[in-house]
PDB file of C-alpha atoms in Angstrom:
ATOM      1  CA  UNK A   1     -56.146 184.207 188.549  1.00 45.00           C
ATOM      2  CA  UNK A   2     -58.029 183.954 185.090  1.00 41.00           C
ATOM      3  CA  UNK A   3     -61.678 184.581 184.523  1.00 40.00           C
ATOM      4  CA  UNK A   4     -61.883 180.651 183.755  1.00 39.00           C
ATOM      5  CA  UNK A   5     -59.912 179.454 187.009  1.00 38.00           C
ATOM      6  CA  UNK A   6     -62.719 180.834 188.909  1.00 34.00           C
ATOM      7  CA  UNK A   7     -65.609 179.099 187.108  1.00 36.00           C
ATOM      8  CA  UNK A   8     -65.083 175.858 188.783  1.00 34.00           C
ATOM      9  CA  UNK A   9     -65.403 176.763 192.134  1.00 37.00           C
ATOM     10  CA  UNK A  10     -68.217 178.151 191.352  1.00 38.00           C
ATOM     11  CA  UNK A  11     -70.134 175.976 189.745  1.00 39.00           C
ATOM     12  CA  UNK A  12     -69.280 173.596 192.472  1.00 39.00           C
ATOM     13  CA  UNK A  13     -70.999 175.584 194.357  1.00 37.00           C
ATOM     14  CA  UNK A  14     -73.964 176.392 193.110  1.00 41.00           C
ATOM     15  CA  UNK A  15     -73.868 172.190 192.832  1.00 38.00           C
ATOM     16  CA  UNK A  16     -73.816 171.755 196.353  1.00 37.00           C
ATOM     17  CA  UNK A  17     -76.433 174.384 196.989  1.00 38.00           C
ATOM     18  CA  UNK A  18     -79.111 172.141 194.561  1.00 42.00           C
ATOM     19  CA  UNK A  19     -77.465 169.011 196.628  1.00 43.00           C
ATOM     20  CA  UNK A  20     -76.831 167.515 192.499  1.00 42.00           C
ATOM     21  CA  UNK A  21     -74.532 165.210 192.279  1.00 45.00           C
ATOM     22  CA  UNK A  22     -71.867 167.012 190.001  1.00 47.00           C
ATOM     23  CA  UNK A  23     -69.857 163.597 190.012  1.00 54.00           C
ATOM     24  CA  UNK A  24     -72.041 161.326 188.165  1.00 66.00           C
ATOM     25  CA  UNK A  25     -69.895 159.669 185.589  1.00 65.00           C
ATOM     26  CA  UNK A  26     -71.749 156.553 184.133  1.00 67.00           C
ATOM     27  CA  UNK A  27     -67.965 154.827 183.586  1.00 63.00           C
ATOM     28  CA  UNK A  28     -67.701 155.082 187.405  1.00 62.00           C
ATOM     29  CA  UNK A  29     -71.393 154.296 188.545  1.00 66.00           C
ATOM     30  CA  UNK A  30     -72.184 151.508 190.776  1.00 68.00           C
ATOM     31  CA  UNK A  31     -73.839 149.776 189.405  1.00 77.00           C
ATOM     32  CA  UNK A  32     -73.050 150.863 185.574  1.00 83.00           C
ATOM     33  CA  UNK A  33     -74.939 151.561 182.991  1.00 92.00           C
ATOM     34  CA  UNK A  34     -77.742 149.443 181.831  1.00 95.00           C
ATOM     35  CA  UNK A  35     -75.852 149.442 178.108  1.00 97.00           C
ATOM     36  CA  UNK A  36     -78.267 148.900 174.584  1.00 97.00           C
ATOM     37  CA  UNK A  37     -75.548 150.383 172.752  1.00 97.00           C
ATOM     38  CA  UNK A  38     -74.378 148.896 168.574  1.00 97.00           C
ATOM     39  CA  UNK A  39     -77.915 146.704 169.203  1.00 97.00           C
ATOM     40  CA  UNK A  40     -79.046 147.726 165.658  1.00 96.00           C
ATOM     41  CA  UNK A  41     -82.704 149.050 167.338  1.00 98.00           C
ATOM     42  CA  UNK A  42     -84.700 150.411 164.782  1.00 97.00           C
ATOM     43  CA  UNK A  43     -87.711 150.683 167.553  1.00 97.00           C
ATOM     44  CA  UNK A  44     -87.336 151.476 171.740  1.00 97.00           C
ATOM     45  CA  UNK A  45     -89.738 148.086 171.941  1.00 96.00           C
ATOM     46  CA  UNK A  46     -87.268 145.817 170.749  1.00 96.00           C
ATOM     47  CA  UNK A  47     -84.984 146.330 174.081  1.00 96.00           C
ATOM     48  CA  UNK A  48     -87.312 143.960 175.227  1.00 94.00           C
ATOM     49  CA  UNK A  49     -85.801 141.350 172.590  1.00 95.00           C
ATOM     50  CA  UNK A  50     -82.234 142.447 174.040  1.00 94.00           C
ATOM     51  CA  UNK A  51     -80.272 142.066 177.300  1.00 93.00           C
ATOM     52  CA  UNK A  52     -78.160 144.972 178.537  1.00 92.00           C
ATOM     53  CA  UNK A  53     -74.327 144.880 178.761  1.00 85.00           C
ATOM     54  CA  UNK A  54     -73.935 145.839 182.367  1.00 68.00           C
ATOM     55  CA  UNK A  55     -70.586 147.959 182.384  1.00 69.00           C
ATOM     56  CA  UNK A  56     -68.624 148.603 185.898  1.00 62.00           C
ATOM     57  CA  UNK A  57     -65.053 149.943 186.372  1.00 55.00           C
ATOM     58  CA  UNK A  58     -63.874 146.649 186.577  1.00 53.00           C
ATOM     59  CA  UNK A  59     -65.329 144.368 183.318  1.00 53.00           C
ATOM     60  CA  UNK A  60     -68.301 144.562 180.985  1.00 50.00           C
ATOM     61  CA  UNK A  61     -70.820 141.739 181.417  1.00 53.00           C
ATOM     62  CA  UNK A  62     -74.245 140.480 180.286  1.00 51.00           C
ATOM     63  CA  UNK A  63     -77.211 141.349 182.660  1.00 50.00           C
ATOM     64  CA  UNK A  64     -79.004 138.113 183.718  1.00 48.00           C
ATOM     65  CA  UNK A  65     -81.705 138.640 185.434  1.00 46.00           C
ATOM     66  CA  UNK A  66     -85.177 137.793 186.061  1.00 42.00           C
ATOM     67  CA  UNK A  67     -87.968 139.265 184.126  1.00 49.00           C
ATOM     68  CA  UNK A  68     -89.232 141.582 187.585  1.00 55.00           C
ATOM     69  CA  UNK A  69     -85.569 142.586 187.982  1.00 85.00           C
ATOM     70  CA  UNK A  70     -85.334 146.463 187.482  1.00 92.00           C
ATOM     71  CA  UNK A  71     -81.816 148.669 187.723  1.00 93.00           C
ATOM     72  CA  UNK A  72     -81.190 150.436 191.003  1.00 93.00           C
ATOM     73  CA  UNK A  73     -78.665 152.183 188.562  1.00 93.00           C
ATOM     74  CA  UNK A  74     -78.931 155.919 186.685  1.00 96.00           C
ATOM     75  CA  UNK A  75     -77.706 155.667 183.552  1.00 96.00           C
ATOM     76  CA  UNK A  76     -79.021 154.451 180.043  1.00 97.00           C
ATOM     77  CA  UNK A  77     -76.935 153.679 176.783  1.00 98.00           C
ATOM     78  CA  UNK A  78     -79.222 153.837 173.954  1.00 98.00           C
ATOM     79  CA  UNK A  79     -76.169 155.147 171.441  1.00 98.00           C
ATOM     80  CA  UNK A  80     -75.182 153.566 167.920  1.00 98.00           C
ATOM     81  CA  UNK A  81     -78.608 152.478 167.079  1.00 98.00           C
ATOM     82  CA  UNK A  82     -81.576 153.354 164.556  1.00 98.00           C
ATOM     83  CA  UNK A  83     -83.564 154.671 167.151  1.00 98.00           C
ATOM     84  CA  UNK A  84     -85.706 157.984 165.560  1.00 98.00           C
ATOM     85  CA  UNK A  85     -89.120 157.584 167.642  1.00 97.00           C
ATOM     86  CA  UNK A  86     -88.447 157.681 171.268  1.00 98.00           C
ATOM     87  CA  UNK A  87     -92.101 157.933 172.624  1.00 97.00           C
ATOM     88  CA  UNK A  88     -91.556 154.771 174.208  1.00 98.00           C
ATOM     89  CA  UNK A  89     -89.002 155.852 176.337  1.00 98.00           C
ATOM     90  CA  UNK A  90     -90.514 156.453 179.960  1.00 98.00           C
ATOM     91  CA  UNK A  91     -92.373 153.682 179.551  1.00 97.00           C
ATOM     92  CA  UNK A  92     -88.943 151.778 178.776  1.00 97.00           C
ATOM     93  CA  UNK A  93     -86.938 153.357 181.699  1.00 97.00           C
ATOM     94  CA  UNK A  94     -90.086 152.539 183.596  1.00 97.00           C
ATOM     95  CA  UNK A  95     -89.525 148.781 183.208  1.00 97.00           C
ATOM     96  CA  UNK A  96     -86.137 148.758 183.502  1.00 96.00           C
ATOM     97  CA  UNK A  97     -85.100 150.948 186.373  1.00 96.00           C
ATOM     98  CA  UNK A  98     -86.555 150.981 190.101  1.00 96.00           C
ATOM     99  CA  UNK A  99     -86.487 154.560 190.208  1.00 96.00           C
ATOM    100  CA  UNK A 100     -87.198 155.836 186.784  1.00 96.00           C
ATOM    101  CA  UNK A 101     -87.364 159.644 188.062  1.00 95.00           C
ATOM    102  CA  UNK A 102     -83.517 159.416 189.187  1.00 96.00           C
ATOM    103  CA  UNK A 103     -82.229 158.619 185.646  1.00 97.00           C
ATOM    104  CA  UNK A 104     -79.331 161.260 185.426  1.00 97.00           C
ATOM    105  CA  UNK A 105     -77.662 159.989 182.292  1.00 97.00           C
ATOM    106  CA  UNK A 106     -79.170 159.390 178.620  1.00 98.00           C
ATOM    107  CA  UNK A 107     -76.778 158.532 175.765  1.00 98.00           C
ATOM    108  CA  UNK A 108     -78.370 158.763 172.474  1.00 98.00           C
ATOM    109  CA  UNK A 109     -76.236 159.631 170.455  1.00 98.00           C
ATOM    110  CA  UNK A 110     -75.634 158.213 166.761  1.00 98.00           C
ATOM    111  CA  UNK A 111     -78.918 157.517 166.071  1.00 98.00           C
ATOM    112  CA  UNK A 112     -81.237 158.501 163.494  1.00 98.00           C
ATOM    113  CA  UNK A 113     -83.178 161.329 165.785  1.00 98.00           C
ATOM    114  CA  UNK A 114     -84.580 163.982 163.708  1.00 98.00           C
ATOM    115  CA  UNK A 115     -86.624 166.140 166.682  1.00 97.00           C
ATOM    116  CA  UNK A 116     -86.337 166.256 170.316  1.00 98.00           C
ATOM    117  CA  UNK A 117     -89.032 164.142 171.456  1.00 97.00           C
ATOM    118  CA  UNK A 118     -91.349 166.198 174.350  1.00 97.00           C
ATOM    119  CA  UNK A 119     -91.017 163.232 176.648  1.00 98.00           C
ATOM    120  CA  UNK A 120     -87.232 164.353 177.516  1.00 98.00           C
ATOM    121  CA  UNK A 121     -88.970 166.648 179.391  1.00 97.00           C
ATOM    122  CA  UNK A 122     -90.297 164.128 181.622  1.00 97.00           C
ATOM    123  CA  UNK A 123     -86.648 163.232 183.333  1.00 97.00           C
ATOM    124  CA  UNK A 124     -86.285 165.926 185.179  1.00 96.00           C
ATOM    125  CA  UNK A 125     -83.411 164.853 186.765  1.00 97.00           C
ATOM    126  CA  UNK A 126     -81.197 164.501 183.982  1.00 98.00           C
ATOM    127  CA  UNK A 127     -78.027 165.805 184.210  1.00 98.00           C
ATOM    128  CA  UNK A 128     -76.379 164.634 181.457  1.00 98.00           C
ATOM    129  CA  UNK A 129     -77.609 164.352 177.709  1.00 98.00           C
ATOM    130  CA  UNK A 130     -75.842 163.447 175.008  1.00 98.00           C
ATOM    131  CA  UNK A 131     -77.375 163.869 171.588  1.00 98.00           C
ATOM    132  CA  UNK A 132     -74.805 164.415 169.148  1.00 98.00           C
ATOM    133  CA  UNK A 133     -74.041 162.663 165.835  1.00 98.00           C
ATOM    134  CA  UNK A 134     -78.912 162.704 164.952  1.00 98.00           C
ATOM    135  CA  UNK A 135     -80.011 164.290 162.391  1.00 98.00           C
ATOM    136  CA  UNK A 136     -81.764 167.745 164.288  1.00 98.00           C
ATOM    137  CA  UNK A 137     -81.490 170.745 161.963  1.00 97.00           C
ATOM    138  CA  UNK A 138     -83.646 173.082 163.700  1.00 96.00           C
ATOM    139  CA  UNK A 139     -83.122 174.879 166.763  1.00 95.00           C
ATOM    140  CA  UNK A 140     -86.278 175.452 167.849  1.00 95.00           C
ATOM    141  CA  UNK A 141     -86.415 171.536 168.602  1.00 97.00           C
ATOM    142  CA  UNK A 142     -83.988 172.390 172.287  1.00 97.00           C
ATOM    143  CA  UNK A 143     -86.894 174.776 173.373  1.00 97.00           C
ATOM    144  CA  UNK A 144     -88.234 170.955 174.616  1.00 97.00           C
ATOM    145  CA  UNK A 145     -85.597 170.681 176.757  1.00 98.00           C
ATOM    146  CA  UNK A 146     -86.064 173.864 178.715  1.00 97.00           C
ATOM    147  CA  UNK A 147     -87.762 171.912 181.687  1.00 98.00           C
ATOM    148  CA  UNK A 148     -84.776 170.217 182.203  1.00 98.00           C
ATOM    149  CA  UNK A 149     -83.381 172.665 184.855  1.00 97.00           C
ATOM    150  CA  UNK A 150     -81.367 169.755 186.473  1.00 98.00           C
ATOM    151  CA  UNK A 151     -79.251 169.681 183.044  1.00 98.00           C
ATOM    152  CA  UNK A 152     -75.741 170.483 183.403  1.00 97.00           C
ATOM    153  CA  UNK A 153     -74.092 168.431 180.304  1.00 98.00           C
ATOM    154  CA  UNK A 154     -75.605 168.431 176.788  1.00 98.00           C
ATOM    155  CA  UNK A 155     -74.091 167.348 173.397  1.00 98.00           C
ATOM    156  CA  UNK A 156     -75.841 168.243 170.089  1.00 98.00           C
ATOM    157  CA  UNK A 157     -72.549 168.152 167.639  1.00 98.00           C
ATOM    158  CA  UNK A 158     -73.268 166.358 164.556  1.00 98.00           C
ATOM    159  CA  UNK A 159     -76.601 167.511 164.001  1.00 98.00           C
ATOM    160  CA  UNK A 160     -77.103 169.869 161.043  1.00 98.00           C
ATOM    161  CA  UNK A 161     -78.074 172.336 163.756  1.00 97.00           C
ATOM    162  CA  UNK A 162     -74.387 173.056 165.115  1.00 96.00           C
ATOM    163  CA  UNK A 163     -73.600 174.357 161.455  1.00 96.00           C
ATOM    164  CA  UNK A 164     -76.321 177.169 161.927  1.00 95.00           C
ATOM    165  CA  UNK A 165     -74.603 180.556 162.268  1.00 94.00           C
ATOM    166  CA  UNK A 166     -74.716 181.350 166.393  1.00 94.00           C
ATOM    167  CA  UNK A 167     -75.740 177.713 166.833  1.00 97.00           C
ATOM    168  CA  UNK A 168     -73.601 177.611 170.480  1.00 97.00           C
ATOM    169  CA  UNK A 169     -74.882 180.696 172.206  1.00 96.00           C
ATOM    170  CA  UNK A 170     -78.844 179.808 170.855  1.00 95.00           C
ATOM    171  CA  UNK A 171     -78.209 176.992 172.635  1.00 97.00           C
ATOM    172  CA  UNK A 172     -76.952 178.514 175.662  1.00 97.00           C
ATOM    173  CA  UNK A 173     -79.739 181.285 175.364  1.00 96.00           C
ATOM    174  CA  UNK A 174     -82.234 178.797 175.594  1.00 95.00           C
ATOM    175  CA  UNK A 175     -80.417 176.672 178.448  1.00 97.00           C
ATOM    176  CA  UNK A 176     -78.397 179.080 180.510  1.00 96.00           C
ATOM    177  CA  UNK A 177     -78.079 177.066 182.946  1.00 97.00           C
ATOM    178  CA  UNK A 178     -76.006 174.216 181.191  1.00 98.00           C
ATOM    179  CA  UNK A 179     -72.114 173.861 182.511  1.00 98.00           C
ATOM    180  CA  UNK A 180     -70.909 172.100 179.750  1.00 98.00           C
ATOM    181  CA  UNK A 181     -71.774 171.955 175.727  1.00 98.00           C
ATOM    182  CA  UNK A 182     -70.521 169.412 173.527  1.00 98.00           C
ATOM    183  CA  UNK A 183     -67.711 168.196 175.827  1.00 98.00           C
ATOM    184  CA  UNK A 184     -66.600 171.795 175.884  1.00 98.00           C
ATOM    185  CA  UNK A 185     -66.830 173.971 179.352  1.00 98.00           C
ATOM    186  CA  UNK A 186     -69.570 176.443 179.356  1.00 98.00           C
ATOM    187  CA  UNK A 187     -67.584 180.181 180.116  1.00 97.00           C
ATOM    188  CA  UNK A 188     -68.504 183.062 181.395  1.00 96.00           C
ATOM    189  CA  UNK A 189     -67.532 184.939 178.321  1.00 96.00           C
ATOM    190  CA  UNK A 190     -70.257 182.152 176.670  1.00 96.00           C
ATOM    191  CA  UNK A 191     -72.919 182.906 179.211  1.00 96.00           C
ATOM    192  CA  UNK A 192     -72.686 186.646 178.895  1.00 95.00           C
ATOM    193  CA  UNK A 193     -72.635 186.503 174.991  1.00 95.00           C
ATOM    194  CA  UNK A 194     -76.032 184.220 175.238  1.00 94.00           C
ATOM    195  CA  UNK A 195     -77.922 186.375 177.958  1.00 94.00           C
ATOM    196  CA  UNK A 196     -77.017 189.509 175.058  1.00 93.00           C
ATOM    197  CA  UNK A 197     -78.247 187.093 172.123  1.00 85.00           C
ATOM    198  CA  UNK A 198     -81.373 185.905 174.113  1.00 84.00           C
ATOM    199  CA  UNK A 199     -82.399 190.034 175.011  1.00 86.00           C
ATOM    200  CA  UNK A 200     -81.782 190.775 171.190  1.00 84.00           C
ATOM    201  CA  UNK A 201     -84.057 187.624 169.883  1.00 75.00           C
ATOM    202  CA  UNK A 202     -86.396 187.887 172.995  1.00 65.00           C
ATOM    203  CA  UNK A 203     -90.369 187.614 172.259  1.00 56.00           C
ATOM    204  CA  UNK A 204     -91.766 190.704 170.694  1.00 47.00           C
ATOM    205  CA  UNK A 205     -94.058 192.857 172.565  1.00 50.00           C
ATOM    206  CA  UNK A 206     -97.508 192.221 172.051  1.00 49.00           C
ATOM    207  CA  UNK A 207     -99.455 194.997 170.252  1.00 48.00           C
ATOM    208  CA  UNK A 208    -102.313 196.622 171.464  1.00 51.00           C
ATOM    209  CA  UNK A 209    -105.406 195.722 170.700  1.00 50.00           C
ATOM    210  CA  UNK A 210    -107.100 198.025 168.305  1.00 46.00           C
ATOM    211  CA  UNK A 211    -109.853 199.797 169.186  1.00 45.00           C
ATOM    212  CA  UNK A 212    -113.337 199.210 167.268  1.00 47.00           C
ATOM    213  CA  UNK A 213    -115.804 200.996 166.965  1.00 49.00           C
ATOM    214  CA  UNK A 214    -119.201 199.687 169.146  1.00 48.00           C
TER     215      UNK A 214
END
């Protein structure tokens, strides 16, 4: 058997052991997505303007609802939009889910996202985050995403960032615990390189304070 063949298994797993749910595959949800996607947003307060496309295996429909009806769902579509601010966001998910702590699934991706807004920290049960195709071009920005120990899927391709020499494994330093980066299966040839890359680029020691004269 191959080093890879045996990643899957265990993964799976370590899954079970967290009780995650490795399945959760917005396409497949019930119910789907609450979908904001190609809405032209320029600002996370004009969702209120919008209704979501509700998408399910079966067809792709226009959410009525009243104005107190929340989600029960996980996932949020925010992709293919102008969005660059996104300090709005829990309040958003707030208002339109019923349990705004069990979003697992953020896409938002093709926007105009230059930093990685703090407040992604607040999901902690994300699992899956796709920001590829922003404009991020430093790496220090995914240190804000370090409290996301749920995290098991994360895109950043497209950003200026993934042409940064090492850009992969500084990712993976930083979030060891990811599965999967940029649609591509984290190995443990990957893992192994970024635990060596994270010991080499660690924090320095602290020097000693020098003593003065009373």
């Amino acid at each position: 058997m191959s080093a890879s063949a045996s990643v899957v298994p265990h993964h799976e797993t370590r899954f079970r052991s967290k009780k995650v749910k490795v399945a959760i595959d917005c396409k497949n949800e019930n119910p789907g997505p609450l979908d904001y996607s190609f809405y032209k947003l320029s600002n996370l307060s004009d969702i209120y303007d919008e209704e979501p496309r509700i998408v399910s295996p079966r067809k792709e429909t226009t959410q009525e609802k009243t104005e107190k009806e929340k989600s029960p769902g996980r996932c949020l579509r925010l992709n293919n939009n102008q969005l660059s601010d996104l300090k709005l966001l829990p309040e958003i998910v707030g208002n339109l889910f019923e349990n705004p702590s069990s979003l697992g699934w953020l896409d938002l991706s093709f926007n105009e996202i230059t930093t990685i807004d703090p407040v992604l920290a607040e999901f902690e049960n994300l699992h899956i985050l796709y920001l590829h195709g922003n404009g991020i071009a430093d790496l220090k920005h995914v240190e804000q995403l370090t409290p996301l120990k749920n995290l098991w899927k994360l895109t950043l391709h497209g950003n200026p960032i993934d042409s940064v020499k090492g850009y992969r494994f500084s990712v993976l330093s930083l979030l060891p615990w990811l599965h999967n980066l940029d649609f591509s299966a984290v190995t443990k040839g990957d893992q192994v390189t970024a635990r060596v890359l994270s010991k080499m680029n660690g924090p320095p020691k602290k020097k000693k304070k020098e003593e003065t004269d009373d």
